[in-house]
mmCIF file of C-alpha atoms in Angstrom:
data_model
loop_
_atom_site.group_PDB
_atom_site.id
_atom_site.type_symbol
_atom_site.label_atom_id
_atom_site.label_comp_id
_atom_site.label_asym_id
_atom_site.label_seq_id
_atom_site.Cartn_x
_atom_site.Cartn_y
_atom_site.Cartn_z
ATOM 1 C CA PRO Q 109 7.302 179.042 29.643
ATOM 2 C CA ARG Q 110 4.514 177.425 27.720
ATOM 3 C CA ASP Q 111 6.502 177.863 24.490
ATOM 4 C CA ALA Q 112 9.643 176.669 26.212
ATOM 5 C CA ARG Q 113 7.968 173.486 27.352
ATOM 6 C CA LYS Q 114 6.421 172.776 23.953
ATOM 7 C CA PRO Q 115 9.602 172.060 22.069
ATOM 8 C CA THR Q 116 10.725 170.022 25.008
ATOM 9 C CA SER Q 117 7.521 168.049 24.861
ATOM 10 C CA GLN Q 118 7.809 167.655 21.100
ATOM 11 C CA GLN Q 119 11.438 166.727 21.438
ATOM 12 C CA ALA Q 120 10.650 164.267 24.174
ATOM 13 C CA GLY Q 121 7.814 162.877 22.104
ATOM 14 C CA GLY Q 122 10.090 162.728 19.066
ATOM 15 C CA VAL Q 123 12.685 160.947 21.062
ATOM 16 C CA ARG Q 124 10.143 158.485 22.308
ATOM 17 C CA ARG Q 125 8.850 157.995 18.837
ATOM 18 C CA GLU Q 126 12.357 157.710 17.512
ATOM 19 C CA GLN Q 127 13.253 155.341 20.309
ATOM 20 C CA GLY Q 128 10.120 153.351 19.575
ATOM 21 C CA VAL Q 129 11.158 153.130 15.961
ATOM 22 C CA ASP Q 130 14.667 152.211 16.915
ATOM 23 C CA VAL Q 131 13.466 149.602 19.386
ATOM 24 C CA THR Q 132 11.100 148.150 16.826
ATOM 25 C CA ARG Q 133 13.789 147.982 14.182
ATOM 26 C CA SER Q 134 16.286 146.534 16.624
ATOM 27 C CA ALA Q 135 13.803 143.905 17.803
ATOM 28 C CA THR Q 136 13.022 143.056 14.211
ATOM 29 C CA ALA Q 137 16.694 142.832 13.331
ATOM 30 C CA GLU Q 138 17.717 140.809 16.374
ATOM 31 C CA ALA Q 139 14.730 138.414 16.470
ATOM 32 C CA PRO Q 140 15.733 134.875 15.509
ATOM 33 C CA PRO Q 141 14.632 134.060 11.990
ATOM 34 C CA GLU Q 142 11.842 131.611 11.429
ATOM 35 C CA PRO Q 143 13.202 128.070 11.086
ATOM 36 C CA PRO Q 144 13.440 127.326 7.376
ATOM 37 C CA VAL Q 145 10.843 124.965 6.048
ATOM 38 C CA THR Q 146 13.532 122.613 4.791
ATOM 39 C CA GLY Q 147 13.577 118.877 5.145
ATOM 40 C CA ARG Q 148 16.501 118.835 7.570
ATOM 41 C CA ALA Q 149 14.375 118.257 10.661
ATOM 42 C CA ARG Q 150 12.142 115.812 8.834
ATOM 43 C CA VAL Q 151 15.172 113.931 7.518
ATOM 44 C CA ALA Q 152 16.611 113.659 11.031
ATOM 45 C CA ALA Q 153 13.285 112.406 12.386
ATOM 46 C CA ARG Q 154 12.982 109.914 9.549
ATOM 47 C CA ARG Q 155 16.492 108.672 10.205
ATOM 48 C CA ARG Q 156 15.673 108.142 13.883
ATOM 49 C CA ARG Q 157 12.541 106.212 12.950
ATOM 50 C CA ARG Q 158 14.493 104.026 10.563
ATOM 51 C CA LEU Q 159 17.183 103.296 13.136
ATOM 52 C CA LEU Q 160 14.442 102.436 15.610
ATOM 53 C CA GLY Q 161 12.932 100.159 12.984
ATOM 54 C CA ILE Q 162 16.257 98.371 12.504
ATOM 55 C CA ALA Q 163 16.524 97.872 16.267
ATOM 56 C CA ILE Q 164 12.974 96.500 16.444
ATOM 57 C CA LEU Q 165 13.628 94.126 13.545
ATOM 58 C CA ALA Q 166 16.845 92.923 15.196
ATOM 59 C CA GLY Q 167 14.863 92.178 18.341
ATOM 60 C CA LEU Q 168 12.214 90.374 16.292
ATOM 61 C CA LEU Q 169 14.917 88.268 14.667
ATOM 62 C CA LEU Q 170 16.320 87.354 18.089
ATOM 63 C CA VAL Q 171 12.858 86.304 19.288
ATOM 64 C CA SER Q 172 12.346 84.292 16.098
ATOM 65 C CA CYS Q 173 15.618 82.462 16.674
ATOM 66 C CA LEU Q 174 14.661 81.621 20.253
ATOM 67 C CA LEU Q 175 11.259 80.324 19.145
ATOM 68 C CA SER Q 176 12.882 78.274 16.401
ATOM 69 C CA VAL Q 177 15.203 76.613 18.918
ATOM 70 C CA ALA Q 178 12.534 76.088 21.605
ATOM 71 C CA ILE Q 179 9.497 74.967 19.602
ATOM 72 C CA GLY Q 180 9.188 71.728 17.672
ATOM 73 C CA SER Q 181 7.716 68.291 18.011
ATOM 74 C CA LYS Q 182 9.043 68.575 21.555
ATOM 75 C CA VAL Q 183 8.703 71.917 23.316
ATOM 76 C CA ILE Q 184 11.786 72.798 25.351
ATOM 77 C CA PRO Q 185 11.565 75.462 28.099
ATOM 78 C CA PHE Q 186 13.633 78.581 27.496
ATOM 79 C CA GLY Q 187 15.729 77.912 30.576
ATOM 80 C CA GLU Q 188 16.832 74.571 29.161
ATOM 81 C CA VAL Q 189 17.375 76.197 25.784
ATOM 82 C CA TRP Q 190 19.799 78.624 27.383
ATOM 83 C CA SER Q 191 21.662 75.886 29.264
ATOM 84 C CA GLY Q 192 21.713 73.670 26.183
ATOM 85 C CA MET Q 193 23.299 76.433 24.117
ATOM 86 C CA PHE Q 194 25.902 77.677 26.588
ATOM 87 C CA ALA Q 195 26.270 75.006 29.291
ATOM 88 C CA PRO Q 196 25.335 71.631 27.765
ATOM 89 C CA SER Q 197 25.198 68.620 30.034
ATOM 90 C CA GLY Q 198 24.730 65.957 27.391
ATOM 91 C CA SER Q 199 21.015 65.449 27.995
ATOM 92 C CA GLU Q 200 18.498 64.617 25.299
ATOM 93 C CA ASN Q 201 17.320 68.225 25.114
ATOM 94 C CA ASP Q 202 20.886 69.429 24.690
ATOM 95 C CA LEU Q 203 21.405 67.065 21.752
ATOM 96 C CA ILE Q 204 18.169 68.204 20.128
ATOM 97 C CA ILE Q 205 19.125 71.846 20.544
ATOM 98 C CA ARG Q 206 22.733 71.639 19.417
ATOM 99 C CA GLU Q 207 22.534 68.961 16.733
ATOM 100 C CA LEU Q 208 19.149 69.684 15.149
ATOM 101 C CA ARG Q 209 17.596 73.009 15.959
ATOM 102 C CA ILE Q 210 20.539 75.404 16.074
ATOM 103 C CA PRO Q 211 21.799 74.435 12.578
ATOM 104 C CA ARG Q 212 18.236 74.641 11.282
ATOM 105 C CA THR Q 213 17.788 78.087 12.821
ATOM 106 C CA ILE Q 214 21.054 79.336 11.345
ATOM 107 C CA VAL Q 215 20.095 78.060 7.901
ATOM 108 C CA GLY Q 216 16.649 79.662 8.129
ATOM 109 C CA ALA Q 217 18.057 83.035 9.182
ATOM 110 C CA LEU Q 218 20.724 83.052 6.466
ATOM 111 C CA VAL Q 219 18.445 81.869 3.677
ATOM 112 C CA GLY Q 220 15.695 84.300 4.675
ATOM 113 C CA ALA Q 221 18.145 87.207 4.689
ATOM 114 C CA ALA Q 222 19.564 86.169 1.322
ATOM 115 C CA LEU Q 223 16.163 85.789 -0.353
ATOM 116 C CA GLY Q 224 14.770 89.008 1.126
ATOM 117 C CA LEU Q 225 17.798 90.991 -0.009
ATOM 118 C CA ALA Q 226 17.808 89.335 -3.438
ATOM 119 C CA GLY Q 227 14.130 90.169 -3.902
ATOM 120 C CA ALA Q 228 14.718 93.849 -3.134
ATOM 121 C CA LEU Q 229 17.624 93.917 -5.588
ATOM 122 C CA MET Q 230 15.577 92.126 -8.234
ATOM 123 C CA GLN Q 231 12.645 94.512 -8.013
ATOM 124 C CA GLY Q 232 14.973 97.500 -7.939
ATOM 125 C CA TYR Q 233 16.992 96.558 -10.999
ATOM 126 C CA THR Q 234 14.081 95.378 -13.128
ATOM 127 C CA ARG Q 235 11.674 98.120 -11.946
ATOM 128 C CA ASN Q 236 9.142 95.325 -11.751
ATOM 129 C CA PRO Q 237 7.033 95.258 -8.546
ATOM 130 C CA ILE Q 238 6.077 91.594 -8.953
ATOM 131 C CA ALA Q 239 9.579 90.362 -9.719
ATOM 132 C CA ASP Q 240 11.192 87.766 -7.523
ATOM 133 C CA PRO Q 241 14.604 86.086 -7.831
ATOM 134 C CA GLY Q 242 13.123 83.257 -9.883
ATOM 135 C CA ILE Q 243 12.589 85.627 -12.805
ATOM 136 C CA LEU Q 244 16.278 85.357 -13.736
ATOM 137 C CA GLY Q 245 16.057 81.610 -14.299
ATOM 138 C CA ILE Q 246 17.986 80.883 -11.117
ATOM 139 C CA ASN Q 247 15.508 78.462 -9.565
ATOM 140 C CA GLN Q 248 14.946 76.655 -12.837
ATOM 141 C CA GLY Q 249 18.675 76.385 -13.525
ATOM 142 C CA ALA Q 250 19.280 74.884 -10.094
ATOM 143 C CA ALA Q 251 16.373 72.448 -10.530
ATOM 144 C CA LEU Q 252 17.656 71.223 -13.876
ATOM 145 C CA ALA Q 253 21.176 70.768 -12.511
ATOM 146 C CA VAL Q 254 19.890 68.718 -9.556
ATOM 147 C CA VAL Q 255 17.799 66.518 -11.817
ATOM 148 C CA LEU Q 256 20.694 65.957 -14.241
ATOM 149 C CA ALA Q 257 22.999 65.081 -11.340
ATOM 150 C CA VAL Q 258 20.641 62.275 -10.377
ATOM 151 C CA TYR Q 259 19.757 61.162 -13.912
ATOM 152 C CA LEU Q 260 23.201 61.241 -15.539
ATOM 153 C CA PHE Q 261 25.599 60.617 -12.649
ATOM 154 C CA GLY Q 262 23.460 58.784 -10.116
ATOM 155 C CA ILE Q 263 24.268 61.346 -7.422
ATOM 156 C CA GLY Q 264 21.860 61.412 -4.511
ATOM 157 C CA GLY Q 265 21.692 63.194 -1.213
ATOM 158 C CA ILE Q 266 22.273 66.796 -0.357
ATOM 159 C CA TYR Q 267 26.081 66.504 -0.382
ATOM 160 C CA GLY Q 268 26.118 65.731 -4.071
ATOM 161 C CA THR Q 269 23.250 67.857 -5.301
ATOM 162 C CA VAL Q 270 24.077 71.063 -3.431
ATOM 163 C CA TRP Q 271 26.993 71.982 -5.675
ATOM 164 C CA PHE Q 272 25.153 70.972 -8.843
ATOM 165 C CA GLY Q 273 22.285 73.169 -7.746
ATOM 166 C CA PHE Q 274 24.606 76.084 -7.067
ATOM 167 C CA ALA Q 275 26.337 75.719 -10.438
ATOM 168 C CA GLY Q 276 23.001 75.447 -12.249
ATOM 169 C CA ALA Q 277 21.701 78.580 -10.551
ATOM 170 C CA LEU Q 278 24.755 80.587 -11.552
ATOM 171 C CA LEU Q 279 24.668 79.299 -15.128
ATOM 172 C CA GLY Q 280 20.969 80.102 -15.419
ATOM 173 C CA ALA Q 281 21.529 83.681 -14.259
ATOM 174 C CA LEU Q 282 24.548 84.031 -16.561
ATOM 175 C CA ALA Q 283 22.518 82.840 -19.555
ATOM 176 C CA VAL Q 284 19.728 85.305 -18.799
ATOM 177 C CA PHE Q 285 22.135 88.211 -18.437
ATOM 178 C CA ALA Q 286 24.041 87.275 -21.606
ATOM 179 C CA ILE Q 287 20.859 87.103 -23.683
ATOM 180 C CA GLY Q 288 19.420 90.240 -22.079
ATOM 181 C CA SER Q 289 22.636 92.171 -22.853
ATOM 182 C CA VAL Q 290 22.513 91.503 -26.593
ATOM 183 C CA GLY Q 291 21.993 94.705 -28.559
ATOM 184 C CA ARG Q 292 23.158 98.274 -28.466
ATOM 185 C CA GLY Q 293 21.336 99.206 -25.283
ATOM 186 C CA GLY Q 294 22.818 96.369 -23.257
ATOM 187 C CA ALA Q 295 20.959 94.852 -20.339
ATOM 188 C CA THR Q 296 17.794 96.766 -19.459
ATOM 189 C CA PRO Q 297 14.922 95.919 -17.111
ATOM 190 C CA VAL Q 298 12.731 94.896 -20.045
ATOM 191 C CA THR Q 299 15.329 92.715 -21.784
ATOM 192 C CA LEU Q 300 16.301 91.034 -18.512
ATOM 193 C CA ALA Q 301 12.665 90.260 -17.690
ATOM 194 C CA LEU Q 302 11.962 88.869 -21.168
ATOM 195 C CA ALA Q 303 15.161 86.829 -21.260
ATOM 196 C CA GLY Q 304 14.470 85.516 -17.769
ATOM 197 C CA ALA Q 305 10.975 84.411 -18.702
ATOM 198 C CA ALA Q 306 12.202 82.670 -21.860
ATOM 199 C CA ILE Q 307 15.090 80.864 -20.154
ATOM 200 C CA SER Q 308 12.912 79.884 -17.193
ATOM 201 C CA TYR Q 309 10.297 78.225 -19.384
ATOM 202 C CA LEU Q 310 12.980 76.474 -21.419
ATOM 203 C CA LEU Q 311 14.771 75.065 -18.368
ATOM 204 C CA GLN Q 312 11.497 74.072 -16.749
ATOM 205 C CA SER Q 313 10.465 72.156 -19.876
ATOM 206 C CA ILE Q 314 13.755 70.253 -19.960
ATOM 207 C CA THR Q 315 13.437 69.434 -16.264
ATOM 208 C CA SER Q 316 9.914 68.104 -16.756
ATOM 209 C CA ALA Q 317 11.075 65.928 -19.633
ATOM 210 C CA VAL Q 318 13.902 64.428 -17.564
ATOM 211 C CA VAL Q 319 11.801 63.657 -14.482
ATOM 212 C CA LEU Q 320 9.226 61.892 -16.674
ATOM 213 C CA LEU Q 321 11.951 59.585 -17.954
ATOM 214 C CA ASP Q 322 13.467 58.584 -14.618
ATOM 215 C CA GLN Q 323 11.632 57.684 -11.404
ATOM 216 C CA GLN Q 324 14.599 58.410 -9.121
ATOM 217 C CA SER Q 325 15.026 61.869 -10.611
ATOM 218 C CA LEU Q 326 11.318 62.473 -10.095
ATOM 219 C CA GLU Q 327 11.518 61.504 -6.412
ATOM 220 C CA THR Q 328 14.569 63.681 -5.783
ATOM 221 C CA TYR Q 329 13.056 66.610 -7.626
ATOM 222 C CA ARG Q 330 9.712 66.219 -5.854
ATOM 223 C CA PHE Q 331 11.241 66.494 -2.375
ATOM 224 C CA TRP Q 332 13.749 69.160 -3.388
ATOM 225 C CA LYS Q 333 11.047 71.310 -4.995
ATOM 226 C CA ILE Q 334 9.080 71.739 -1.759
ATOM 227 C CA GLY Q 335 11.721 73.921 -0.102
ATOM 228 C CA SER Q 336 12.897 73.098 3.394
ATOM 229 C CA ILE Q 337 15.440 74.407 5.900
ATOM 230 C CA THR Q 338 15.869 71.048 7.637
ATOM 231 C CA VAL Q 339 19.632 71.077 7.105
ATOM 232 C CA THR Q 340 21.259 69.741 10.239
ATOM 233 C CA ASP Q 341 24.814 69.260 8.996
ATOM 234 C CA GLY Q 342 27.013 72.101 10.173
ATOM 235 C CA ALA Q 343 29.787 71.157 7.723
ATOM 236 C CA LEU Q 344 27.491 71.708 4.757
ATOM 237 C CA VAL Q 345 26.370 75.059 6.130
ATOM 238 C CA THR Q 346 30.001 76.059 6.583
ATOM 239 C CA GLN Q 347 30.746 75.248 2.945
ATOM 240 C CA VAL Q 348 27.888 77.398 1.618
ATOM 241 C CA LEU Q 349 28.316 80.191 4.178
ATOM 242 C CA PRO Q 350 31.141 82.066 2.334
ATOM 243 C CA PHE Q 351 28.971 82.410 -0.770
ATOM 244 C CA LEU Q 352 26.092 83.776 1.284
ATOM 245 C CA ILE Q 353 28.356 86.287 3.012
ATOM 246 C CA VAL Q 354 29.836 87.467 -0.293
ATOM 247 C CA GLY Q 355 26.352 87.828 -1.755
ATOM 248 C CA LEU Q 356 25.114 89.796 1.248
ATOM 249 C CA VAL Q 357 28.068 92.190 1.061
ATOM 250 C CA LEU Q 358 27.651 92.704 -2.691
ATOM 251 C CA GLY Q 359 23.927 93.233 -2.273
ATOM 252 C CA LEU Q 360 24.266 95.866 0.434
ATOM 253 C CA ALA Q 361 26.943 97.622 -1.620
ATOM 254 C CA ASN Q 362 24.386 98.174 -4.413
ATOM 255 C CA ALA Q 363 22.280 100.664 -2.449
ATOM 256 C CA SER Q 364 23.663 103.854 -4.006
ATOM 257 C CA GLY Q 365 23.466 102.413 -7.515
ATOM 258 C CA LEU Q 366 19.840 101.432 -7.025
ATOM 259 C CA ASN Q 367 18.975 104.896 -5.721
ATOM 260 C CA ALA Q 368 20.505 106.437 -8.823
ATOM 261 C CA LEU Q 369 18.813 103.992 -11.190
ATOM 262 C CA SER Q 370 15.446 104.697 -9.586
ATOM 263 C CA LEU Q 371 15.742 108.230 -11.006
ATOM 264 C CA GLY Q 372 16.291 106.885 -14.520
ATOM 265 C CA GLU Q 373 19.336 105.698 -16.408
ATOM 266 C CA ASP Q 374 20.081 109.116 -17.935
ATOM 267 C CA VAL Q 375 20.023 110.795 -14.536
ATOM 268 C CA ALA Q 376 22.164 108.007 -13.078
ATOM 269 C CA ARG Q 377 24.772 108.511 -15.812
ATOM 270 C CA SER Q 378 24.735 112.265 -15.281
ATOM 271 C CA LEU Q 379 25.435 111.647 -11.594
ATOM 272 C CA GLY Q 380 28.527 109.661 -12.509
ATOM 273 C CA HIS Q 381 27.184 106.125 -12.018
ATOM 274 C CA ARG Q 382 28.235 103.373 -14.383
ATOM 275 C CA VAL Q 383 24.837 101.882 -15.100
ATOM 276 C CA GLN Q 384 25.923 98.680 -16.819
ATOM 277 C CA TRP Q 385 28.581 97.978 -14.215
ATOM 278 C CA SER Q 386 26.089 98.567 -11.407
ATOM 279 C CA ARG Q 387 23.571 96.245 -13.051
ATOM 280 C CA ARG Q 388 26.210 93.530 -13.534
ATOM 281 C CA LEU Q 389 27.167 93.798 -9.887
ATOM 282 C CA GLY Q 390 23.519 93.551 -8.875
ATOM 283 C CA VAL Q 391 22.831 90.499 -11.026
ATOM 284 C CA THR Q 392 25.959 88.834 -9.622
ATOM 285 C CA ALA Q 393 24.777 89.463 -6.060
ATOM 286 C CA ILE Q 394 21.322 88.074 -6.878
ATOM 287 C CA ALA Q 395 22.770 84.985 -8.539
ATOM 288 C CA VAL Q 396 25.108 84.225 -5.639
ATOM 289 C CA LEU Q 397 22.471 84.829 -2.960
ATOM 290 C CA VAL Q 398 19.685 82.853 -4.585
ATOM 291 C CA GLY Q 399 22.015 80.200 -5.982
ATOM 292 C CA ALA Q 400 23.436 79.385 -2.562
ATOM 293 C CA SER Q 401 19.985 79.465 -0.939
ATOM 294 C CA VAL Q 402 18.343 77.261 -3.569
ATOM 295 C CA ALA Q 403 21.213 74.798 -3.530
ATOM 296 C CA LEU Q 404 21.002 74.491 0.250
ATOM 297 C CA CYS Q 405 17.223 74.482 0.807
ATOM 298 C CA GLY Q 406 15.495 74.224 -2.543
ATOM 299 C CA PRO Q 407 13.297 76.967 -4.007
ATOM 300 C CA ILE Q 408 11.510 78.872 -1.231
ATOM 301 C CA ALA Q 409 8.861 81.083 -2.770
ATOM 302 C CA PHE Q 410 7.210 84.333 -1.693
ATOM 303 C CA VAL Q 411 10.093 85.668 0.412
ATOM 304 C CA GLY Q 412 11.666 87.621 -2.443
ATOM 305 C CA LEU Q 413 8.262 88.894 -3.558
ATOM 306 C CA VAL Q 414 6.623 89.962 -0.287
ATOM 307 C CA VAL Q 415 9.545 91.152 1.831
ATOM 308 C CA PRO Q 416 10.670 94.119 -0.355
ATOM 309 C CA HIS Q 417 7.152 95.591 -0.337
ATOM 310 C CA VAL Q 418 6.950 95.385 3.447
ATOM 311 C CA ALA Q 419 10.433 96.897 3.727
ATOM 312 C CA ARG Q 420 9.532 99.812 1.445
ATOM 313 C CA TYR Q 421 6.376 100.469 3.453
ATOM 314 C CA PHE Q 422 8.385 100.975 6.647
ATOM 315 C CA ALA Q 423 11.681 102.304 5.248
ATOM 316 C CA GLY Q 424 10.557 104.419 2.302
ATOM 317 C CA ALA Q 425 12.127 104.427 -1.128
ATOM 318 C CA ASP Q 426 15.768 104.844 -0.076
ATOM 319 C CA TYR Q 427 17.558 101.577 -0.837
ATOM 320 C CA ARG Q 428 20.185 102.325 1.791
ATOM 321 C CA TRP Q 429 17.426 101.411 4.234
ATOM 322 C CA VAL Q 430 15.252 99.122 2.111
ATOM 323 C CA LEU Q 431 18.041 96.567 1.741
ATOM 324 C CA PRO Q 432 18.829 96.184 5.496
ATOM 325 C CA PHE Q 433 15.105 96.129 6.296
ATOM 326 C CA SER Q 434 14.591 93.388 3.703
ATOM 327 C CA LEU Q 435 17.449 91.398 5.195
ATOM 328 C CA PHE Q 436 15.993 91.375 8.714
ATOM 329 C CA ILE Q 437 12.376 90.902 7.622
ATOM 330 C CA GLY Q 438 13.308 87.981 5.375
ATOM 331 C CA SER Q 439 15.136 86.173 8.174
ATOM 332 C CA SER Q 440 12.294 86.617 10.649
ATOM 333 C CA LEU Q 441 9.652 85.616 8.100
ATOM 334 C CA VAL Q 442 11.330 82.324 7.204
ATOM 335 C CA LEU Q 443 11.954 81.385 10.834
ATOM 336 C CA LEU Q 444 8.431 82.231 11.985
ATOM 337 C CA ALA Q 445 6.901 80.352 9.038
ATOM 338 C CA ASP Q 446 9.035 77.331 9.921
ATOM 339 C CA VAL Q 447 7.900 77.512 13.557
ATOM 340 C CA ALA Q 448 4.272 77.760 12.426
ATOM 341 C CA GLY Q 449 4.729 74.673 10.259
ATOM 342 C CA ARG Q 450 5.977 72.714 13.256
ATOM 343 C CA VAL Q 451 3.098 73.844 15.472
ATOM 344 C CA VAL Q 452 0.267 73.271 12.986
ATOM 345 C CA ALA Q 453 1.129 69.662 12.106
ATOM 346 C CA ARG Q 454 2.673 68.523 15.396
ATOM 347 C CA PRO Q 455 4.178 65.956 15.962
ATOM 348 C CA SER Q 456 4.934 66.074 12.225
ATOM 349 C CA GLU Q 457 5.592 69.332 10.351
ATOM 350 C CA ILE Q 458 4.749 71.279 7.204
ATOM 351 C CA GLN Q 459 7.727 72.404 5.166
ATOM 352 C CA VAL Q 460 8.547 76.087 5.236
ATOM 353 C CA GLY Q 461 7.997 76.505 1.488
ATOM 354 C CA VAL Q 462 4.368 75.403 1.849
ATOM 355 C CA MET Q 463 3.795 77.536 4.942
ATOM 356 C CA LEU Q 464 5.183 80.638 3.250
ATOM 357 C CA ALA Q 465 2.785 80.175 0.351
ATOM 358 C CA LEU Q 466 -0.172 79.680 2.728
ATOM 359 C CA ILE Q 467 0.743 82.686 4.868
ATOM 360 C CA GLY Q 468 2.269 84.940 2.246
ATOM 361 C CA ALA Q 469 -0.383 84.851 -0.469
ATOM 362 C CA PRO Q 470 -3.348 86.233 1.547
ATOM 363 C CA PHE Q 471 -1.123 88.673 3.410
ATOM 364 C CA PHE Q 472 0.358 90.044 0.192
ATOM 365 C CA ILE Q 473 -3.044 90.395 -1.489
ATOM 366 C CA ALA Q 474 -4.429 92.297 1.511
ATOM 367 C CA LEU Q 475 -1.332 94.482 1.671
ATOM 368 C CA VAL Q 476 -1.483 95.428 -1.990
ATOM 369 C CA ARG Q 477 -5.223 96.168 -1.932
ATOM 370 C CA ARG Q 478 -4.991 98.402 1.140
ATOM 371 C CA ARG Q 479 -1.681 100.211 0.613
ATOM 372 C CA LYS Q 480 -0.986 99.928 -3.127
ATOM 373 C CA LEU Q 481 2.611 99.041 -2.440
ATOM 374 C CA VAL Q 482 3.311 97.667 -5.909
ATOM 375 C CA ARG Q 483 4.191 101.051 -7.397
ATOM 376 C CA LEU Q 484 7.899 101.560 -8.005
#
């Protein structure tokens, strides 16, 4: 009996061992695999953060618009702002809101979006972290055209100079691109930057010579050069609006091309991108955006330089997100700087171009020193 039980015990033990092995193998085979250490989850989380950032920036823009309408030499309560916008009664506050502040707010939002987007495009295409839209000779071309309109044709006022400024901006950008495209390599970041610097200095010298010859041209140029969004004529805004919309659409459509170019021109070509065509499209978008903005408000500095760095800090290096971020940040920045200019010098005001320089320069220096955001 002892021998009879032994095989049974061994068999039972063998079965248990075999079952243990089987169970272990089965558990190992059926256990869910470790989640792969791929970027899929991180990409989804980053996308959610970026969408949240867009929502926050949209809310900031809405608040900026409300502040721009409510705050000025005369502070209007938000309740009256709401009634003046949607249920006007013909009071003095309603006239101030509808005739003065709403057009000014619209102009500030549009121009800020255009300059912020143009700055991101400019830095992306030139691979130059300190580039702004003025590097293409756009501001200088518009300035010369405005001065010549006054000096040669006696045209004064924004109605006459706006279209001269727009034409001069486009011609300046066209001249820079034509000179930068000479040669076998075509337009490159280096040739565009060098051509832009040369054309800018040339146009600026001619402008200085003209304003020294004519006092009226000097006065017009002096006030135009400051940069202001105090455009209260809705008809003029309506005339320039189509150009701004076209420029915004062209600029946002450049995102994939900029992402490819950021990897290098050879890689972009290997991925099927037409580099020269993409660069032409980008320069066209920059010229239209900045040309319309400069013609409407004069040269407003620092928006195209600061905004893209802030956008890249929050959105990363993907231009599909950098461009929309730059659009919203630029609009809010211009409006808030304009509000600050009204508050600081009340009952008068400081023009938005001056306020942006005062606010933007220290902020940008601190940002660069702390975060080193100038690397592209």
